[in-house]
């Protein structure tokens, strides 16, 4: 499966962005999906994940209540709605897919190219 992320940009603190990840090659209904991010000088971290059916969702504690992950299997697309953005959310955001049978634990083996989110204070 190939993944293409988009929707990043420059936004002021408190603002919102919506990231999209369009898959090709295979239907995303076969995969758990996730959004990860990597800030300069930091390790990549898992931001949000959603199971194949959408019944299991998990979030990084720092983004709980502000970010929402969703999926539209018919459009082969996963979204990350990001509200109340903070400068600490600045990072390159990557979408990823996992062929895990159930849940969201991974491993996440398929990666998109990343989209840059910059939050100014």
PDB file of C-alpha atoms in Angstrom:
ATOM      1  CA  UNK A   1       0.000   0.000   0.000  1.00  0.00           C
ATOM      2  CA  UNK A   2       1.269   3.498  -0.857  1.00  0.00           C
ATOM      3  CA  UNK A   3       0.382   6.428   1.363  1.00  0.00           C
ATOM      4  CA  UNK A   4       0.250  10.130   0.508  1.00  0.00           C
ATOM      5  CA  UNK A   5      -0.175  12.624   3.336  1.00  0.00           C
ATOM      6  CA  UNK A   6      -1.231  16.229   2.861  1.00  0.00           C
ATOM      7  CA  UNK A   7      -2.739  19.158   4.706  1.00  0.00           C
ATOM      8  CA  UNK A   8       0.206  20.446   6.681  1.00  0.00           C
ATOM      9  CA  UNK A   9       1.125  24.102   6.836  1.00  0.00           C
ATOM     10  CA  UNK A  10       1.802  27.086   9.042  1.00  0.00           C
ATOM     11  CA  UNK A  11      -0.817  27.965  11.637  1.00  0.00           C
ATOM     12  CA  UNK A  12      -0.935  30.150  14.709  1.00  0.00           C
ATOM     13  CA  UNK A  13      -1.254  28.651  18.171  1.00  0.00           C
ATOM     14  CA  UNK A  14      -4.881  27.838  18.886  1.00  0.00           C
ATOM     15  CA  UNK A  15      -5.627  27.220  15.251  1.00  0.00           C
ATOM     16  CA  UNK A  16      -6.681  24.068  13.433  1.00  0.00           C
ATOM     17  CA  UNK A  17      -5.489  21.886  10.594  1.00  0.00           C
ATOM     18  CA  UNK A  18      -6.843  18.747   9.004  1.00  0.00           C
ATOM     19  CA  UNK A  19      -4.385  16.213   7.663  1.00  0.00           C
ATOM     20  CA  UNK A  20      -5.404  13.671   5.053  1.00  0.00           C
ATOM     21  CA  UNK A  21      -3.735  10.443   4.021  1.00  0.00           C
ATOM     22  CA  UNK A  22      -4.837   8.859   0.775  1.00  0.00           C
ATOM     23  CA  UNK A  23      -3.888   5.260   0.138  1.00  0.00           C
ATOM     24  CA  UNK A  24      -3.368   3.529  -3.180  1.00  0.00           C
ATOM     25  CA  UNK A  25      -2.494   0.041  -4.232  1.00  0.00           C
ATOM     26  CA  UNK A  26      -4.682  -1.643  -1.645  1.00  0.00           C
ATOM     27  CA  UNK A  27      -7.775  -0.795   0.317  1.00  0.00           C
ATOM     28  CA  UNK A  28      -7.112   0.592   3.783  1.00  0.00           C
ATOM     29  CA  UNK A  29      -9.863  -1.620   5.180  1.00  0.00           C
ATOM     30  CA  UNK A  30      -7.136  -4.265   5.455  1.00  0.00           C
ATOM     31  CA  UNK A  31      -5.020  -2.082   7.740  1.00  0.00           C
ATOM     32  CA  UNK A  32      -4.963  -0.384  11.049  1.00  0.00           C
ATOM     33  CA  UNK A  33      -3.885   3.194  10.377  1.00  0.00           C
ATOM     34  CA  UNK A  34      -1.893   5.668  12.350  1.00  0.00           C
ATOM     35  CA  UNK A  35      -0.473   9.153  12.463  1.00  0.00           C
ATOM     36  CA  UNK A  36       3.026   9.661  13.809  1.00  0.00           C
ATOM     37  CA  UNK A  37       5.156  12.766  14.117  1.00  0.00           C
ATOM     38  CA  UNK A  38       8.786  13.680  14.430  1.00  0.00           C
ATOM     39  CA  UNK A  39       9.982  17.023  15.687  1.00  0.00           C
ATOM     40  CA  UNK A  40      13.524  18.285  15.012  1.00  0.00           C
ATOM     41  CA  UNK A  41      16.001  16.521  17.230  1.00  0.00           C
ATOM     42  CA  UNK A  42      13.386  14.180  18.667  1.00  0.00           C
ATOM     43  CA  UNK A  43      12.355  10.611  18.071  1.00  0.00           C
ATOM     44  CA  UNK A  44       9.272   9.733  16.081  1.00  0.00           C
ATOM     45  CA  UNK A  45       6.214   9.318  18.295  1.00  0.00           C
ATOM     46  CA  UNK A  46       2.826   7.784  17.790  1.00  0.00           C
ATOM     47  CA  UNK A  47       0.107  10.430  17.773  1.00  0.00           C
ATOM     48  CA  UNK A  48      -3.096   8.539  16.998  1.00  0.00           C
ATOM     49  CA  UNK A  49      -4.119   5.133  15.724  1.00  0.00           C
ATOM     50  CA  UNK A  50      -7.356   3.595  14.528  1.00  0.00           C
ATOM     51  CA  UNK A  51      -8.233  -0.028  13.971  1.00  0.00           C
ATOM     52  CA  UNK A  52      -9.508  -1.519  10.718  1.00  0.00           C
ATOM     53  CA  UNK A  53     -13.122  -1.133  11.729  1.00  0.00           C
ATOM     54  CA  UNK A  54     -12.633   2.126  13.578  1.00  0.00           C
ATOM     55  CA  UNK A  55     -13.794   0.594  16.831  1.00  0.00           C
ATOM     56  CA  UNK A  56     -10.441   0.983  18.596  1.00  0.00           C
ATOM     57  CA  UNK A  57      -8.751   4.368  18.743  1.00  0.00           C
ATOM     58  CA  UNK A  58      -5.797   5.519  20.797  1.00  0.00           C
ATOM     59  CA  UNK A  59      -4.118   8.889  21.275  1.00  0.00           C
ATOM     60  CA  UNK A  60      -0.900  10.265  22.622  1.00  0.00           C
ATOM     61  CA  UNK A  61      -1.788  11.779  25.996  1.00  0.00           C
ATOM     62  CA  UNK A  62      -0.570  15.227  24.914  1.00  0.00           C
ATOM     63  CA  UNK A  63      -3.098  15.416  22.070  1.00  0.00           C
ATOM     64  CA  UNK A  64      -6.123  13.872  23.775  1.00  0.00           C
ATOM     65  CA  UNK A  65      -9.137  16.123  23.525  1.00  0.00           C
ATOM     66  CA  UNK A  66      -7.528  18.185  20.751  1.00  0.00           C
ATOM     67  CA  UNK A  67      -6.885  15.720  17.912  1.00  0.00           C
ATOM     68  CA  UNK A  68      -9.323  13.327  16.267  1.00  0.00           C
ATOM     69  CA  UNK A  69      -8.400  10.478  13.967  1.00  0.00           C
ATOM     70  CA  UNK A  70     -10.979   9.086  11.557  1.00  0.00           C
ATOM     71  CA  UNK A  71     -11.101   6.906   8.509  1.00  0.00           C
ATOM     72  CA  UNK A  72     -13.266   6.657   5.412  1.00  0.00           C
ATOM     73  CA  UNK A  73     -12.628   3.232   3.947  1.00  0.00           C
ATOM     74  CA  UNK A  74     -14.801   4.016   0.916  1.00  0.00           C
ATOM     75  CA  UNK A  75     -12.479   6.921   0.052  1.00  0.00           C
ATOM     76  CA  UNK A  76      -9.375   5.002   1.118  1.00  0.00           C
ATOM     77  CA  UNK A  77      -8.473   7.967   3.300  1.00  0.00           C
ATOM     78  CA  UNK A  78      -7.513   8.596   6.905  1.00  0.00           C
ATOM     79  CA  UNK A  79      -7.794  11.984   8.562  1.00  0.00           C
ATOM     80  CA  UNK A  80      -6.302  13.745  11.540  1.00  0.00           C
ATOM     81  CA  UNK A  81      -8.266  16.754  12.720  1.00  0.00           C
ATOM     82  CA  UNK A  82      -6.021  18.903  14.885  1.00  0.00           C
ATOM     83  CA  UNK A  83      -7.569  21.649  16.993  1.00  0.00           C
ATOM     84  CA  UNK A  84      -6.150  24.006  19.614  1.00  0.00           C
ATOM     85  CA  UNK A  85      -2.710  23.559  18.152  1.00  0.00           C
ATOM     86  CA  UNK A  86       0.310  24.370  20.263  1.00  0.00           C
ATOM     87  CA  UNK A  87       3.875  25.234  19.249  1.00  0.00           C
ATOM     88  CA  UNK A  88       4.892  21.875  20.723  1.00  0.00           C
ATOM     89  CA  UNK A  89       2.840  20.189  17.969  1.00  0.00           C
ATOM     90  CA  UNK A  90       5.307  21.414  15.367  1.00  0.00           C
ATOM     91  CA  UNK A  91       6.665  18.370  13.544  1.00  0.00           C
ATOM     92  CA  UNK A  92       6.604  16.381  10.358  1.00  0.00           C
ATOM     93  CA  UNK A  93       3.502  14.217  10.456  1.00  0.00           C
ATOM     94  CA  UNK A  94       3.487  10.804   8.843  1.00  0.00           C
ATOM     95  CA  UNK A  95       0.655   8.428   8.143  1.00  0.00           C
ATOM     96  CA  UNK A  96       1.285   4.745   8.436  1.00  0.00           C
ATOM     97  CA  UNK A  97      -0.442   1.419   7.959  1.00  0.00           C
ATOM     98  CA  UNK A  98      -0.277  -1.829   9.873  1.00  0.00           C
ATOM     99  CA  UNK A  99      -1.432  -5.252   8.759  1.00  0.00           C
ATOM    100  CA  UNK A 100      -2.049  -6.238  12.387  1.00  0.00           C
ATOM    101  CA  UNK A 101      -5.059  -8.545  12.601  1.00  0.00           C
ATOM    102  CA  UNK A 102      -6.836  -6.760  15.417  1.00  0.00           C
ATOM    103  CA  UNK A 103      -6.360  -3.612  17.451  1.00  0.00           C
ATOM    104  CA  UNK A 104      -3.829  -0.888  16.830  1.00  0.00           C
ATOM    105  CA  UNK A 105      -0.597  -2.174  18.333  1.00  0.00           C
ATOM    106  CA  UNK A 106       1.221  -2.601  15.029  1.00  0.00           C
ATOM    107  CA  UNK A 107       3.851  -3.007  13.772  1.00  0.00           C
ATOM    108  CA  UNK A 108       3.436  -0.132  11.345  1.00  0.00           C
ATOM    109  CA  UNK A 109       5.330  -1.155   8.262  1.00  0.00           C
ATOM    110  CA  UNK A 110       4.033   1.166   5.546  1.00  0.00           C
ATOM    111  CA  UNK A 111       4.808   4.877   5.572  1.00  0.00           C
ATOM    112  CA  UNK A 112       3.910   7.988   3.642  1.00  0.00           C
ATOM    113  CA  UNK A 113       6.299  10.830   2.910  1.00  0.00           C
ATOM    114  CA  UNK A 114       5.240  13.177   5.702  1.00  0.00           C
ATOM    115  CA  UNK A 115       3.697  16.608   5.827  1.00  0.00           C
ATOM    116  CA  UNK A 116       5.131  19.507   7.837  1.00  0.00           C
ATOM    117  CA  UNK A 117       3.022  21.201  10.492  1.00  0.00           C
ATOM    118  CA  UNK A 118       4.397  24.409  11.958  1.00  0.00           C
ATOM    119  CA  UNK A 119       2.609  26.114  14.834  1.00  0.00           C
ATOM    120  CA  UNK A 120       3.714  29.638  15.631  1.00  0.00           C
ATOM    121  CA  UNK A 121       3.339  31.196  19.072  1.00  0.00           C
TER     122      UNK A 121
END
